[in-house]
Short mmCIF file of C-alpha atoms in Angstrom, two decimals:
data_model
loop_
_atom_site.label_atom_id
_atom_site.label_comp_id
_atom_site.label_asym_id
_atom_site.label_seq_id
_atom_site.Cartn_x
_atom_site.Cartn_y
_atom_site.Cartn_z
CA MET X 1 63.47 42.44 -7.49
CA GLU X 2 63.84 45.76 -5.66
CA LYS X 3 62.29 44.32 -2.50
CA LYS X 4 64.57 41.29 -2.66
CA HIS X 5 67.57 43.58 -3.12
CA ARG X 6 66.60 45.59 -0.04
CA ILE X 7 66.28 42.39 1.99
CA LEU X 8 69.74 41.24 0.88
CA MET X 9 71.23 44.62 1.74
CA SER X 10 69.64 44.58 5.20
CA GLU X 11 70.89 41.05 5.84
CA LYS X 12 74.38 42.08 4.75
CA ALA X 13 74.27 45.10 7.06
CA ILE X 14 73.28 42.87 9.97
CA VAL X 15 76.22 40.53 9.27
CA TYR X 16 78.65 43.48 9.17
CA PHE X 17 77.20 44.84 12.42
CA ILE X 18 77.48 41.51 14.26
CA MET X 19 81.02 41.02 12.96
CA THR X 20 82.15 44.47 14.18
CA ILE X 21 80.94 43.52 17.66
CA ILE X 22 82.13 39.90 17.95
CA VAL X 23 85.59 40.28 16.39
CA PRO X 24 86.81 43.05 18.76
CA VAL X 25 85.43 41.23 21.81
CA ALA X 26 86.98 37.92 20.72
CA GLY X 27 90.24 39.78 20.14
CA GLU X 28 90.54 40.45 23.88
CA PHE X 29 90.97 36.74 24.53
CA ARG X 30 94.68 36.69 23.68
CA PHE X 31 98.26 36.07 24.73
CA TYR X 32 101.59 37.70 23.77
CA PRO X 33 104.17 35.18 22.50
CA LEU X 34 106.63 37.89 21.35
CA GLN X 35 106.91 39.92 24.56
CA GLY X 36 104.59 42.74 23.55
CA ILE X 37 105.35 43.04 19.87
CA PHE X 38 102.70 40.62 18.61
CA ARG X 39 99.49 39.28 20.11
CA VAL X 40 97.63 36.04 19.38
CA SER X 41 93.87 36.27 19.90
CA LEU X 42 90.57 34.78 18.89
CA GLY X 43 89.77 37.79 16.74
CA THR X 44 91.43 36.37 13.64
CA PRO X 45 89.72 32.95 13.73
CA ILE X 46 86.34 34.62 14.20
CA PHE X 47 87.03 37.03 11.35
CA LEU X 48 88.12 34.16 9.08
CA PHE X 49 84.99 32.18 9.92
CA PHE X 50 82.81 35.16 8.99
CA GLN X 51 84.56 35.37 5.61
CA LEU X 52 84.05 31.65 4.98
CA TRP X 53 80.46 31.35 6.13
CA PHE X 54 78.86 34.58 4.93
CA LYS X 55 79.55 34.62 1.21
CA ASN X 56 77.39 37.67 0.60
CA ILE X 57 79.83 40.04 2.36
CA ARG X 58 82.82 41.53 0.58
CA SER X 59 86.17 40.67 2.11
CA ALA X 60 87.98 43.99 1.68
CA PRO X 61 85.20 46.17 3.21
CA ALA X 62 84.77 43.54 5.93
CA GLY X 63 88.47 43.81 6.76
CA CYS X 64 88.18 47.60 6.94
CA ALA X 65 85.10 47.41 9.19
CA ALA X 66 86.70 44.81 11.47
CA GLY X 67 89.96 46.77 11.69
CA VAL X 68 88.25 50.05 12.60
CA SER X 69 86.04 48.38 15.21
CA VAL X 70 89.03 46.56 16.77
CA VAL X 71 91.06 49.77 17.00
CA LEU X 72 88.18 51.75 18.53
CA PHE X 73 87.30 49.00 21.00
CA ARG X 74 90.90 48.48 22.17
CA THR X 75 91.43 52.24 22.41
CA LEU X 76 88.35 52.59 24.60
CA LEU X 77 89.45 49.73 26.85
CA ILE X 78 92.99 51.14 27.30
CA GLU X 79 91.65 54.61 28.01
CA LEU X 80 89.22 53.33 30.65
CA SER X 81 91.57 50.83 32.30
CA SER X 82 94.85 52.79 32.43
CA HIS X 83 93.61 56.41 32.14
CA THR X 84 95.78 56.82 29.03
CA GLN X 85 94.94 59.75 26.83
CA TYR X 86 92.74 58.97 23.85
CA LYS X 87 95.38 59.90 21.21
CA GLU X 88 98.09 57.81 22.85
CA ALA X 89 95.77 54.83 23.12
CA MET X 90 94.75 55.24 19.49
CA ILE X 91 98.39 55.28 18.31
CA LEU X 92 99.10 52.19 20.39
CA CYS X 93 96.24 50.23 18.79
CA PHE X 94 96.46 51.74 15.31
CA PRO X 95 98.68 48.99 13.72
CA ALA X 96 95.87 46.42 14.20
CA LEU X 97 93.89 48.29 11.54
CA PHE X 98 96.48 47.38 8.89
CA TYR X 99 96.36 43.72 9.93
CA TYR X 100 92.64 43.41 9.11
CA LEU X 101 92.89 45.65 6.04
CA VAL X 102 95.61 43.47 4.53
CA TYR X 103 93.85 40.28 5.60
CA GLY X 104 90.54 41.25 3.96
CA TRP X 105 92.23 42.48 0.79
CA LEU X 106 94.39 39.36 0.37
CA PHE X 107 91.39 37.12 1.11
CA HIS X 108 89.66 38.74 -1.86
CA VAL X 109 92.71 38.73 -4.15
CA CYS X 110 93.57 35.08 -3.47
CA LYS X 111 89.94 34.05 -4.10
CA VAL X 112 89.80 31.78 -1.08
CA ARG X 113 86.05 31.22 -1.36
CA GLN X 114 86.42 29.98 -4.92
CA ASN X 115 89.04 27.45 -3.75
CA LEU X 116 87.09 25.95 -0.88
CA ARG X 117 86.58 22.83 -2.99
CA PHE X 118 90.29 22.16 -2.38
CA PRO X 119 90.73 22.09 1.44
CA LEU X 120 94.54 21.86 1.43
CA LEU X 121 94.91 24.80 -0.96
CA ALA X 122 92.40 26.85 1.03
CA GLY X 123 94.31 26.09 4.24
CA LEU X 124 97.64 27.11 2.72
CA LEU X 125 96.14 30.31 1.30
CA THR X 126 94.61 31.40 4.61
CA THR X 127 97.85 30.52 6.42
CA GLY X 128 99.86 32.66 4.02
CA ILE X 129 97.33 35.52 4.29
CA GLU X 130 97.57 35.54 8.08
CA ILE X 131 101.39 35.42 7.99
CA ILE X 132 101.61 38.39 5.61
CA SER X 133 99.01 40.37 7.59
CA SER X 134 100.87 39.68 10.84
CA LEU X 135 104.19 40.76 9.29
CA VAL X 136 102.64 44.03 8.12
CA GLU X 137 101.36 44.74 11.63
CA ILE X 138 104.71 43.79 13.23
CA VAL X 139 106.69 45.99 10.81
CA ILE X 140 104.46 48.98 11.63
CA ARG X 141 104.76 48.33 15.38
CA ALA X 142 108.52 47.93 15.08
CA ALA X 143 108.76 51.25 13.20
CA LEU X 144 106.65 53.04 15.81
CA TYR X 145 108.15 51.53 18.96
CA GLN X 146 111.66 50.52 17.80
CA ASP X 147 110.98 46.86 18.63
CA LYS X 148 113.13 44.10 17.12
CA ILE X 149 111.84 41.19 15.06
CA THR X 150 113.55 37.86 15.77
CA LEU X 151 113.71 34.68 13.71
CA SER X 152 112.08 32.69 16.49
CA GLY X 153 109.25 35.23 16.53
CA LEU X 154 108.72 34.81 12.79
CA LEU X 155 108.65 31.02 13.13
CA LEU X 156 106.10 31.33 15.93
CA ILE X 157 103.94 33.57 13.74
CA CYS X 158 103.99 30.95 10.98
CA LEU X 159 103.13 28.17 13.43
CA VAL X 160 100.23 30.10 14.99
CA ALA X 161 98.91 31.06 11.53
CA PHE X 162 99.03 27.45 10.38
CA ILE X 163 97.22 26.12 13.47
CA ARG X 164 94.55 28.82 13.50
CA SER X 165 93.81 28.65 9.78
CA PHE X 166 93.49 24.88 9.59
CA PHE X 167 91.49 24.77 12.83
CA VAL X 168 88.92 27.25 11.49
CA LEU X 169 88.77 25.54 8.10
CA GLY X 170 88.38 22.16 9.79
CA LEU X 171 85.48 23.48 11.86
CA PHE X 172 83.95 25.03 8.74
CA TYR X 173 84.19 21.78 6.75
CA ILE X 174 82.74 19.76 9.65
CA ILE X 175 79.68 22.02 9.78
CA ILE X 176 79.30 21.85 5.99
CA PHE X 177 79.66 18.07 6.08
CA SER X 178 76.98 17.74 8.76
CA LYS X 179 74.63 19.85 6.63
CA VAL X 180 75.37 17.68 3.60
CA VAL X 181 74.69 14.52 5.61
CA LYS X 182 71.34 15.90 6.80
CA ALA X 183 70.46 16.97 3.27
CA GLU X 184 71.40 13.52 1.96
CA GLU X 185 69.24 11.84 4.62
CA ALA X 186 66.33 14.10 3.71
CA LEU X 187 66.85 13.31 0.02
CA GLN X 188 67.00 9.58 0.75
CA THR X 189 63.75 9.80 2.71
CA LYS X 190 62.17 11.70 -0.17
CA ASN X 191 63.38 9.12 -2.68
CA GLU X 192 62.00 6.30 -0.53
CA LYS X 193 58.61 7.99 -0.47
CA MET X 194 58.79 8.47 -4.23
CA LEU X 195 59.63 4.80 -4.66
CA PHE X 196 56.57 3.78 -2.64
CA HIS X 197 54.29 6.18 -4.48
CA PHE X 198 55.65 4.98 -7.79
CA SER X 199 55.30 1.31 -6.85
CA ASN X 200 51.70 1.96 -5.82
CA LEU X 201 51.13 3.60 -9.20
CA MET X 202 52.50 0.50 -10.89
CA VAL X 203 50.08 -1.71 -8.98
CA GLU X 204 47.20 0.55 -10.00
CA THR X 205 48.44 0.52 -13.59
CA VAL X 206 48.36 -3.26 -13.69
CA GLN X 207 44.86 -3.27 -12.22
CA LEU X 208 43.77 -0.57 -14.64
CA LYS X 209 45.08 -2.61 -17.57
CA LYS X 210 43.11 -5.58 -16.28
CA SER X 211 40.01 -3.39 -15.94
CA LEU X 212 40.45 -2.25 -19.53
CA ARG X 213 40.37 -5.86 -20.70
CA ASN X 214 37.27 -6.49 -18.60
CA ILE X 215 35.57 -3.36 -19.94
CA GLU X 216 36.43 -4.39 -23.50
CA GLN X 217 34.85 -7.78 -22.92
CA LEU X 218 31.84 -6.16 -21.26
CA THR X 219 31.38 -3.87 -24.26
CA LYS X 220 31.46 -6.86 -26.60
CA ASN X 221 28.93 -8.71 -24.44
CA CYS X 222 26.59 -5.70 -24.38
CA TYR X 223 26.85 -5.30 -28.13
CA GLY X 224 26.24 -9.02 -28.56
CA LEU X 225 23.17 -8.71 -26.34
CA TYR X 226 22.00 -5.83 -28.54
CA ASN X 227 22.38 -7.90 -31.73
CA PHE X 228 20.61 -10.83 -30.10
CA SER X 229 17.69 -8.87 -28.70
CA LYS X 230 17.01 -6.37 -31.50
CA ASN X 231 14.94 -8.99 -33.31
CA VAL X 232 13.20 -10.04 -30.09
CA ASN X 233 12.53 -6.93 -28.05
CA ASP X 234 13.29 -3.42 -29.27
CA LEU X 235 13.22 -1.95 -25.77
CA ILE X 236 15.80 -4.43 -24.43
CA ALA X 237 17.89 -3.98 -27.57
CA LYS X 238 17.83 -0.21 -27.19
CA ARG X 239 18.81 -0.43 -23.55
CA ALA X 240 21.64 -2.89 -24.32
CA LEU X 241 22.98 -0.50 -26.95
CA GLU X 242 22.87 2.39 -24.45
CA ILE X 243 24.79 0.31 -21.89
CA ALA X 244 27.35 -0.67 -24.52
CA THR X 245 27.83 3.00 -25.43
CA GLU X 246 28.23 4.04 -21.77
CA VAL X 247 30.71 1.24 -21.11
CA HIS X 248 32.65 2.29 -24.21
CA GLU X 249 32.90 5.85 -22.84
CA ILE X 250 34.15 4.49 -19.54
CA LYS X 251 36.74 2.47 -21.46
CA LYS X 252 38.00 5.60 -23.25
CA ASP X 253 38.31 7.44 -19.91
CA HIS X 254 40.22 4.51 -18.42
CA GLN X 255 42.43 4.38 -21.51
CA ARG X 256 43.38 8.05 -21.12
CA ILE X 257 44.21 7.52 -17.44
CA TYR X 258 46.24 4.41 -18.26
CA THR X 259 48.20 6.23 -20.97
CA GLY X 260 48.91 9.12 -18.59
CA LEU X 261 50.20 6.76 -15.89
CA VAL X 262 52.46 4.96 -18.35
CA GLU X 263 53.91 8.26 -19.62
CA LEU X 264 54.40 9.46 -16.04
CA MET X 265 56.39 6.35 -15.15
CA LYS X 266 58.49 6.69 -18.28
CA LYS X 267 59.48 10.23 -17.28
CA ASP X 268 60.48 9.22 -13.74
CA GLU X 269 64.21 9.81 -13.22
CA THR X 270 64.67 7.80 -10.04
CA SER X 271 66.96 4.78 -10.38
CA ASP X 272 64.82 1.81 -11.42
CA TYR X 273 67.20 -0.92 -10.33
CA MET X 274 68.61 -1.53 -6.87
CA SER X 275 70.21 -4.35 -4.90
CA ILE X 276 67.88 -6.71 -3.04
CA ASP X 277 69.49 -5.56 0.24
CA ASP X 278 68.60 -1.93 -0.43
CA ILE X 279 65.04 -2.77 -1.52
CA LEU X 280 64.37 -4.82 1.60
CA ALA X 281 65.99 -2.09 3.73
CA ILE X 282 63.55 0.46 2.30
CA ILE X 283 60.61 -1.84 3.02
CA VAL X 284 61.79 -2.40 6.59
CA SER X 285 62.43 1.32 7.12
CA SER X 286 58.94 2.26 5.92
CA ASN X 287 57.16 -0.40 7.95
CA ASN X 288 59.31 0.32 10.97
CA SER X 289 57.94 3.86 10.91
CA TYR X 290 54.44 2.45 10.43
CA GLN X 291 54.70 0.14 13.44
CA HIS X 292 55.88 3.04 15.63
CA PHE X 293 52.96 5.11 14.38
CA SER X 294 50.63 2.21 15.26
CA GLY X 295 52.06 1.99 18.78
CA LYS X 296 53.53 -1.48 18.30
CA LYS X 297 56.91 -3.04 19.07
CA ILE X 298 57.96 -5.22 16.18
CA LYS X 299 61.44 -6.56 15.50
CA PHE X 300 62.43 -6.92 11.85
CA ALA X 301 65.01 -9.41 10.60
CA VAL X 302 66.33 -9.61 7.04
CA THR X 303 68.35 -12.44 5.54
CA VAL X 304 69.68 -12.45 1.97
CA CYS X 305 71.21 -15.66 0.67
CA GLY X 306 73.41 -16.00 -2.39
CA LYS X 307 74.32 -13.50 -5.09
CA HIS X 308 71.68 -11.43 -6.81
CA PRO X 309 71.59 -9.03 -9.78
CA LEU X 310 70.03 -5.61 -9.49
CA TYR X 311 66.23 -5.83 -9.38
CA ASN X 312 63.52 -3.43 -10.47
CA ALA X 313 62.78 -1.61 -7.22
CA TYR X 314 59.25 -0.64 -8.20
CA PHE X 315 58.23 -4.19 -9.03
CA LEU X 316 59.54 -5.65 -5.78
CA LEU X 317 58.20 -2.82 -3.65
CA SER X 318 54.79 -3.29 -5.23
CA ALA X 319 54.89 -7.04 -4.71
CA ILE X 320 56.39 -7.24 -1.21
CA ASN X 321 55.61 -4.06 0.71
CA HIS X 322 51.87 -4.76 0.98
CA LEU X 323 52.59 -8.20 2.46
CA VAL X 324 54.92 -6.73 5.08
CA THR X 325 52.38 -4.02 5.93
CA ASN X 326 49.75 -6.74 6.35
CA ALA X 327 52.10 -8.54 8.73
CA VAL X 328 52.53 -5.36 10.79
CA GLU X 329 48.77 -4.93 10.98
CA ALA X 330 48.30 -8.59 11.93
CA ILE X 331 50.53 -8.32 15.02
CA GLU X 332 48.50 -6.91 17.88
CA LYS X 333 51.09 -5.31 20.19
CA SER X 334 54.54 -6.86 19.82
CA GLY X 335 56.16 -9.51 17.70
CA SER X 336 58.64 -10.13 14.91
CA ILE X 337 58.68 -10.14 11.12
CA THR X 338 61.31 -11.99 9.11
CA LEU X 339 62.15 -11.37 5.47
CA THR X 340 64.24 -13.99 3.67
CA ALA X 341 65.46 -13.64 0.09
CA GLY X 342 67.15 -16.32 -1.94
CA SER X 343 67.24 -17.78 -5.43
CA GLN X 344 66.24 -21.14 -6.85
CA LEU X 345 66.89 -21.94 -10.49
CA ASN X 346 65.75 -18.76 -12.27
CA LEU X 347 63.42 -17.60 -9.50
CA LEU X 348 63.81 -15.00 -6.78
CA ILE X 349 62.20 -16.43 -3.66
CA ILE X 350 61.11 -14.03 -0.93
CA LYS X 351 59.50 -15.29 2.25
CA ILE X 352 57.68 -12.97 4.68
CA THR X 353 56.99 -14.52 8.09
CA ASP X 354 55.23 -12.98 11.09
CA ASP X 355 54.31 -14.37 14.51
CA GLY X 356 50.88 -12.77 14.60
CA PRO X 357 47.65 -14.65 15.46
CA GLY X 358 47.72 -16.48 12.12
CA ILE X 359 44.89 -17.19 9.69
CA ALA X 360 42.07 -19.51 10.62
CA GLU X 361 42.03 -22.78 8.67
CA ARG X 362 38.68 -22.00 7.04
CA GLY X 363 40.07 -18.74 5.64
CA ARG X 364 43.29 -20.05 4.12
CA LYS X 365 41.65 -21.20 0.90
CA LEU X 366 39.88 -17.85 0.53
CA ILE X 367 42.79 -15.58 1.45
CA PHE X 368 43.35 -14.38 -2.15
CA GLN X 369 39.67 -14.12 -3.07
CA PRO X 370 38.21 -10.60 -3.56
CA GLY X 371 36.21 -9.51 -0.54
CA PHE X 372 37.84 -11.86 1.96
CA THR X 373 39.38 -10.04 4.94
CA THR X 374 40.47 -10.58 8.52
CA LYS X 375 40.73 -6.84 9.24
CA PHE X 376 38.09 -4.84 11.08
CA ASP X 377 38.22 -1.24 12.27
CA SER X 378 37.36 -0.01 15.78
CA ALA X 379 33.67 0.19 14.83
CA GLY X 380 33.65 -3.41 13.65
CA ASN X 381 33.51 -2.55 9.94
CA ALA X 382 35.31 -4.99 7.66
CA SER X 383 38.06 -3.98 5.24
CA THR X 384 37.41 -4.18 1.50
CA GLY X 385 39.52 -7.32 1.24
CA ILE X 386 41.08 -6.52 -2.13
CA GLY X 387 44.71 -5.89 -1.04
CA LEU X 388 45.97 -9.47 -1.40
CA THR X 389 43.95 -9.87 -4.58
CA TYR X 390 45.82 -6.90 -6.05
CA VAL X 391 49.15 -8.32 -4.91
CA LYS X 392 48.38 -11.74 -6.39
CA ASP X 393 47.31 -10.20 -9.72
CA PHE X 394 50.42 -8.05 -9.84
CA ILE X 395 52.76 -10.96 -9.06
CA GLU X 396 51.07 -13.16 -11.67
CA HIS X 397 51.37 -10.28 -14.15
CA LEU X 398 55.13 -10.53 -13.63
CA GLY X 399 54.98 -14.27 -14.25
CA GLY X 400 55.40 -15.19 -10.59
CA THR X 401 53.46 -17.00 -7.89
CA ILE X 402 52.43 -16.36 -4.29
CA GLU X 403 51.30 -18.89 -1.73
CA LEU X 404 50.40 -19.03 1.94
CA ASP X 405 52.48 -21.31 4.15
CA GLN X 406 51.10 -21.85 7.63
CA HIS X 407 51.59 -24.97 9.69
CA THR X 408 48.92 -26.02 12.15
CA LYS X 409 51.50 -26.50 14.92
CA SER X 410 52.76 -22.94 14.65
CA ALA X 411 50.92 -19.64 14.69
CA LYS X 412 53.48 -18.13 12.36
CA THR X 413 52.17 -17.04 8.98
CA SER X 414 54.38 -17.04 5.89
CA PHE X 415 53.80 -15.78 2.40
CA ILE X 416 56.20 -17.13 -0.21
CA VAL X 417 56.65 -15.08 -3.38
CA ALA X 418 58.47 -16.50 -6.40
CA LEU X 419 59.37 -14.16 -9.26
CA PRO X 420 61.28 -14.93 -12.48
CA ILE X 421 64.67 -13.23 -12.22
CA ASP X 422 64.98 -12.61 -15.96
CA ARG X 423 61.79 -10.49 -15.90
CA ILE X 424 62.56 -8.32 -12.85
CA SER X 425 66.34 -7.95 -13.07
CA GLU X 426 68.39 -5.28 -14.78
CA LYS X 427 69.60 -7.68 -17.46
CA GLY X 428 66.13 -8.96 -18.25
CA GLY X 429 63.47 -6.40 -17.51
CA ILE X 430 59.94 -6.07 -18.74
#
């Protein structure tokens, strides 16, 4: 805590130091609308921006620091440029100190930072603060130099204060808005990644549930073999019982993993249901990045026909994204992928079409069989060939179907997925 406090204090000191340099220098970029009584410069906008942006500095001390630095800087410039004595130059510049003192104090009293959620109110407050601070400086200058204050001069002060305050606040809100947009884009990207990870977990959960059923059946078969062989061969019976016990342990381990995955998905707070347009946009965005990473040039096209309810994003991402990724991998260098979504009776129909090399006729009947693959790495090693098998199992788990549609006259390959709307929509659900 003490180290953190020292860091904050050093950062605050740096901000004060930079402000006491920039504000006086910016103040020399000015003009005199009231014939010498009052000056309009960039010092005030810079000072206001420091108050808005750096919330860890205190307004009243900042006003004091800025005022002192402005007076000293202007005094030094007058003394060097016109050979005026130091005391005379100091008296000439002294009223500017009160301007920044009053400005910093009023900024604190009016709680401008707390009202930044209301832009119009913040603009009116800063305008009023600048007007009052300017009037204090003008009154002091008028008392010292017997200058007159005119109505037109007062109106000009109000106009300049209004323009400067709203200009600075506008710039401040634009910068804040750009930061919010970037943060929102980063959050959207993060959510998209979470959606993909979660959809992949769902696919694995379905497969794990299937494995549990297979393991249960295998355990029963082993135990049946044990009962059958214990009266025939004790050695075989003993070994069958050992295998049954080992398989049962594997089942318990799988059951624990399955339960953990289910609980994890229940605790997920990301929105489950999205429009079909948004789901397909996420799929295209992800695979667009993938095709750039793979050094390919692929054009994506999405068409959504008819009206659709909100669908479970995880289910559709799990069912469709793998097919689109396969299409990207199938295209060698350049091509196009088309996604079409429509409805027929109570079915959501999604068609994924690519203009890759297609699938040989002898492989079309085996495309969904475990172990079948058309993918080979640079060393000539075949893929595992279980991706489409997983997708088919997952889609059938949802009560849907998937089929390959490829005409001999065209090299285009299409996968058509049909899913029951009442099982994947917000109104139905599983």
